[in-house]
Coordinates of C-alpha atoms and ligand atoms in Angstrom, one line a residue:
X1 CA 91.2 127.2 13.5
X2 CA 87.7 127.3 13.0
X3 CA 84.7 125.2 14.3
X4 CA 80.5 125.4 14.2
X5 CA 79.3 126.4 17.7
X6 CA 75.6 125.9 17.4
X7 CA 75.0 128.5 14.2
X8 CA 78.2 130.0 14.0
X9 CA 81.8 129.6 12.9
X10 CA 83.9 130.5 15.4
X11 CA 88.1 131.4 14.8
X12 CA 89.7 130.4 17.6
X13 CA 93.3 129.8 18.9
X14 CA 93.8 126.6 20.8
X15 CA 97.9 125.9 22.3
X16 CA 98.9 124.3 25.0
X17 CA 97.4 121.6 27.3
X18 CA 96.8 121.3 30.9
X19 CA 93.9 122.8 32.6
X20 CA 92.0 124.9 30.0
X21 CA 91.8 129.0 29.7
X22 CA 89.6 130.7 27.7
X23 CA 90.6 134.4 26.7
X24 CA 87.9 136.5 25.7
X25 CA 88.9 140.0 24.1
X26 CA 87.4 142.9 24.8
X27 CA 85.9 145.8 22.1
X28 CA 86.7 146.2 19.4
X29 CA 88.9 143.6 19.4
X30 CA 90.1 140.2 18.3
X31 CA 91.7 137.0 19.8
X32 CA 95.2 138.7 18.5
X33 CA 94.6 140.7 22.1
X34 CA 95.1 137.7 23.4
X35 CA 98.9 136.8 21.4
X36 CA 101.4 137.7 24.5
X37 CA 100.1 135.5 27.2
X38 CA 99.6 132.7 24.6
X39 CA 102.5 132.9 23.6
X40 CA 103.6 132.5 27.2
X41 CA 101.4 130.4 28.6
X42 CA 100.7 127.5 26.9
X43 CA 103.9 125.9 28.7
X44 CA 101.5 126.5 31.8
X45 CA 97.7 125.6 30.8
X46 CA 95.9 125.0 27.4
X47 CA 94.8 128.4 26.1
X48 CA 91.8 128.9 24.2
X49 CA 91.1 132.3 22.5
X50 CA 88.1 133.1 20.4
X51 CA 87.2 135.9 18.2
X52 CA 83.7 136.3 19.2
X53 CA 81.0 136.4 16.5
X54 CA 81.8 139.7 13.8
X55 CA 85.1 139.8 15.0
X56 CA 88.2 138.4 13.3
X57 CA 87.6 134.8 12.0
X58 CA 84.2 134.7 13.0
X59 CA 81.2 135.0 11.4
X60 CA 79.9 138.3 11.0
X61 CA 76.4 137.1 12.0
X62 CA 73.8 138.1 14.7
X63 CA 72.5 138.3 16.9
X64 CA 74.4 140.5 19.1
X65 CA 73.9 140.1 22.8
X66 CA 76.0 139.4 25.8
X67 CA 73.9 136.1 26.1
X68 CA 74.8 135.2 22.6
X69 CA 78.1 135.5 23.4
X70 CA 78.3 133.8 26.6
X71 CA 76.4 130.7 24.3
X72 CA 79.2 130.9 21.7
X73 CA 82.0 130.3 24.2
X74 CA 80.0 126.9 25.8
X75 CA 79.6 126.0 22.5
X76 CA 83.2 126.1 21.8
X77 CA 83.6 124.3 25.1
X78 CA 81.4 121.7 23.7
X79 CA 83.1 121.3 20.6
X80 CA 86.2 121.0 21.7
X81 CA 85.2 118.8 24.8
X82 CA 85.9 120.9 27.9
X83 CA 83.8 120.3 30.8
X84 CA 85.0 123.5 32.8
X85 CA 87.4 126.0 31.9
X86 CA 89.2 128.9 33.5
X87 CA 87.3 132.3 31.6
X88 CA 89.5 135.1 31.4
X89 CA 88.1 138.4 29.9
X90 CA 89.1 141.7 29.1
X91 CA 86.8 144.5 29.9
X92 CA 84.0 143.5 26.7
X93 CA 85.2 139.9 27.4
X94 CA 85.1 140.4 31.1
X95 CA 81.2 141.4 30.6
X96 CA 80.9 138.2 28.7
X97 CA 82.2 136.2 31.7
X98 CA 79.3 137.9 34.1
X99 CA 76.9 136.4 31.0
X100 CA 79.0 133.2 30.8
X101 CA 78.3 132.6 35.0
X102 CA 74.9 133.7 34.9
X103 CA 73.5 131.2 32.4
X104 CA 76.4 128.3 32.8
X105 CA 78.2 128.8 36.0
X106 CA 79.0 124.7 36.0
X107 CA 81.0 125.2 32.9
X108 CA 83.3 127.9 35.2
X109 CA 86.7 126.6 36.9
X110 CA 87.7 130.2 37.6
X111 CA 87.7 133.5 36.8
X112 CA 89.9 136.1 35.5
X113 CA 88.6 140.0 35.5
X114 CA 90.8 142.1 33.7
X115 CA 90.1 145.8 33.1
X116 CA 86.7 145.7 33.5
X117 CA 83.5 146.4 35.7
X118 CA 80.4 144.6 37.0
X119 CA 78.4 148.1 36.2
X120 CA 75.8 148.4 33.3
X121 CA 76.1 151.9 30.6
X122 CA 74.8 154.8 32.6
X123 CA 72.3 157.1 30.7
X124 CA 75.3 159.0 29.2
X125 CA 77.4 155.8 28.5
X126 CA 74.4 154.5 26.3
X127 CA 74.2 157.8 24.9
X128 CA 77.9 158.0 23.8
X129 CA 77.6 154.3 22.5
X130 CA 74.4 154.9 20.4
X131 CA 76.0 158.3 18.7
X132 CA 79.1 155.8 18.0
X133 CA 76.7 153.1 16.1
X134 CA 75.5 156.3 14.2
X135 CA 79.2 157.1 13.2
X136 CA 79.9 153.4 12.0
X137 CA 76.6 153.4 10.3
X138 CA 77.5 156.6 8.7
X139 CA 81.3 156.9 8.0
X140 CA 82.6 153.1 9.0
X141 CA 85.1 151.9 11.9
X142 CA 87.7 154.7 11.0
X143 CA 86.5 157.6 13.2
X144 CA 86.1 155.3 15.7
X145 CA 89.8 154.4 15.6
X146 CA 90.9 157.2 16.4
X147 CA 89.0 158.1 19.5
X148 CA 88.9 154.7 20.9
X149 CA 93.0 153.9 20.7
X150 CA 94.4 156.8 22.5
X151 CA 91.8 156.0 25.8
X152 CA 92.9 152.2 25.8
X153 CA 96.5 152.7 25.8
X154 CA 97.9 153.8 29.5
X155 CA 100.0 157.3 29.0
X156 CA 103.1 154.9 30.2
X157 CA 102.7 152.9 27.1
X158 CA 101.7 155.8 24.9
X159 CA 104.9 157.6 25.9
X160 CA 107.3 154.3 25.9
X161 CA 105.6 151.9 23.5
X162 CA 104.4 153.7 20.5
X163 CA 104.8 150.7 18.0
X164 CA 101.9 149.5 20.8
X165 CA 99.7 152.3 19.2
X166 CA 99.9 151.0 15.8
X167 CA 99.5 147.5 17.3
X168 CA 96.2 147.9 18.9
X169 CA 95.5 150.7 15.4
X170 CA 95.5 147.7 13.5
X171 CA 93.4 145.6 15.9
X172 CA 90.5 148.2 15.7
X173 CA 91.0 148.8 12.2
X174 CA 90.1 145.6 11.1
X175 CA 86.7 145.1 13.1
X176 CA 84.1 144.6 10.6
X177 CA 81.6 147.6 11.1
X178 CA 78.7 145.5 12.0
X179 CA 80.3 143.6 14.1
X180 CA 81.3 146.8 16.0
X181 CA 77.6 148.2 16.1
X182 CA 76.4 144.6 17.0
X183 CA 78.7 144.7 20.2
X184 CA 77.9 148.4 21.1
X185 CA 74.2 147.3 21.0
X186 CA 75.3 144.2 23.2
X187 CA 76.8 146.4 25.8
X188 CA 74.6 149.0 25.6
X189 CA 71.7 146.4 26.7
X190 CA 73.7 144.2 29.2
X191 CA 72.4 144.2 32.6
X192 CA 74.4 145.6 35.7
X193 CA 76.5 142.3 37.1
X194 CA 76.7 143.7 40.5
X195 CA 74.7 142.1 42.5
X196 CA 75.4 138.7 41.1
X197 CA 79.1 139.1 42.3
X198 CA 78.3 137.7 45.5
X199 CA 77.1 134.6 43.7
X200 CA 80.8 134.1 42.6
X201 CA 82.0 131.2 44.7
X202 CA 84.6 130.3 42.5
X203 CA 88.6 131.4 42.8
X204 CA 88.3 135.0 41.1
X205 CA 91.4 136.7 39.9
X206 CA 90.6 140.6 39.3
X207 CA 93.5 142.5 37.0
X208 CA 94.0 145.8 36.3
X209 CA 96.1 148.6 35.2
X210 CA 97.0 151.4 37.5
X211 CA 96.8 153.9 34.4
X212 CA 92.9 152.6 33.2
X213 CA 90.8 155.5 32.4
X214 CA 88.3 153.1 31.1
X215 CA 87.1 150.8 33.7
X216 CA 89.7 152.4 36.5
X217 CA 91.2 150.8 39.6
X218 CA 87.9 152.0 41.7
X219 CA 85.8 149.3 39.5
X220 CA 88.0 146.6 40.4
X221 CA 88.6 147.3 43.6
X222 CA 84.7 147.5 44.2
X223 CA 84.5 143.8 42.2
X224 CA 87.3 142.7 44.9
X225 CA 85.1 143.7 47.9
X226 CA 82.2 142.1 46.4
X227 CA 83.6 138.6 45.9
X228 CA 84.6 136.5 48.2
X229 CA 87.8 135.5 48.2
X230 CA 89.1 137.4 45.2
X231 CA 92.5 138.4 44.7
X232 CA 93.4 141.7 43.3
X233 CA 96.2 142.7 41.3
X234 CA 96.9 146.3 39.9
X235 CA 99.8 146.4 37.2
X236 CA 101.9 150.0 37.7
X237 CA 102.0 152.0 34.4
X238 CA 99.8 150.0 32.5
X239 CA 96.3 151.0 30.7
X240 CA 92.8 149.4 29.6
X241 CA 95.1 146.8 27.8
X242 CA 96.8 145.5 30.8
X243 CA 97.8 142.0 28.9
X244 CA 99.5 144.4 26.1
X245 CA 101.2 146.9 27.8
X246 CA 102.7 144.7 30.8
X247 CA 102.6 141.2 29.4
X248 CA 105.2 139.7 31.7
X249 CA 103.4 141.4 34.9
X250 CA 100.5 140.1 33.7
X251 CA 101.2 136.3 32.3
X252 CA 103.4 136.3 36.1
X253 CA 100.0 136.8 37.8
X254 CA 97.8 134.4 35.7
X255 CA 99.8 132.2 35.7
X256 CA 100.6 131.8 39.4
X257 CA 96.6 132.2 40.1
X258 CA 96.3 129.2 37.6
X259 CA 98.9 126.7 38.8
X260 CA 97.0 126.3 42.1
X261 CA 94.4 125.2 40.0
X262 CA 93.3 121.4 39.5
X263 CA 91.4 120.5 36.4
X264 CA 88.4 119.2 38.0
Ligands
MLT301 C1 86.5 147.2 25.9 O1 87.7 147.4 25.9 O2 86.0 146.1 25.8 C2 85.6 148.4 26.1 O3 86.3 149.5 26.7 C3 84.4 148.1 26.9 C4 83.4 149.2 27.0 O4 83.3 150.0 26.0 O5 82.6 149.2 27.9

């Protein structure tokens, strides 16, 4: 489905009903992340999954920024007539949750972290980012592919689940290029979440995989410490792509963290 959020066309999955959850994929990604715990869950809650702007079915259309973002998913609250929603997001997606609580924390029922971190880029991170806009520029998302699949996937999954390889391949493969660079910029200027994370006084589910090399168990273990009243939950054998690589782990631990959940 599609629908204008303020100046953008947003594709977006909507199944289920119940108390709403809003999946936001991570980089460089789509809302096809996000098919295994629909799939699943929609018995449970109503699950909402955008692509976010230059990904998927979105628009390819600036600007790029965390705050844009964040905008874009109210606005699909809006039109779609959610007061307050459950936001869910992976890693990229879990950085647009921080941006979604900072400028519209009523619109927040809960929160899901999954393989991600409260951090900004270091100097080096924004370094390796801004040579990767230069190979997108340059040669397109292909290069990119290659270095970025092999680091998502846990070395459980790599070794046991190669048709996931050509999965998350294809995921990556289809990212328009200026989408991609958009997002890298995004990251590349979001702030460091840190210290808002004692703000979070709503129930906070942190995920993630025991195998992530990306954002590792140390970054959610520190987002654990920092909010109050979070519950962590580290998935054995899985990678960045803790939803992918252990779906039923994963859709077991949502989905108990949401049935305690009243839609108010
Ligand atoms: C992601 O999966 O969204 C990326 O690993 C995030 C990042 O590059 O910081």
């Amino acid at each position: 489905m599609i629908a204008l959020c303020g100046d953008v066309e947003i594709g977006y999955e909507d199944v289920g009903k119940g108390l709403p959850v809003v999946f936001l994929h991570g980089f460089p990604h789509d809302r096809s992340l996000w098919a295994p715990q629909l799939g699943a869950l929609m018995d449970r809650c109503r699950c909402i999954a955008p692509d976010m702007r230059g990904f998927g079915e979105s628009a390819v259309q600036g600007p790029y920024t965390m705050n844009r973002y964040a905008d874009d998913v109210v606005a699909l609250l809006d039109a779609l007539h959610i007061d307050r929603a459950v936001i869910a997001g992976l890693s990229m997606g879990g950085y647009i949750a921080f941006a979604v609580w900072r400028r519209h924390r009523a619109r927040v029922r809960a929160l899901v972290l999954a393989d991600t971190r409260s951090g900004a880029d270091n100097t080096e991170g924004r370094a390796k980012r801004r040579a990767m806009i230069d190979t997108v520029k340059a040669d397109g998302i292909d290069p990119l592919v290659d270095a970025q699949v092999n680091g998502m996937l846990g070395k459980t999954t790599r070794e046991k689940h190669p048709e996931l390889i050509e999965y998350v391949r294809r995921m990556l493969a289809r990212s328009p290029a200026e989408g991609v660079v958009g997002a890298l910029e995004a990251m590349i200027a979001r702030p460091d979440s840190t210290e808002m994370l004692a703000t979070i006084d709503v129930p906070t589910l942190i995920v993630v995989g025991d195998e992530d090399v990306l954002t590792p168990p140390k970054d959610s273990r520190a987002m654990h410490e920092a909010i109050r009243g979070s519950r962590l939950e580290v998935l054995a054998g899985a990678g960045h792509l803790s939803n992918l690589e252990r779906p039923a782990a994963f859709n077991h631990v949502v989905s108990e963290f949401v049935s305690v959940l009243t839609y108010a």
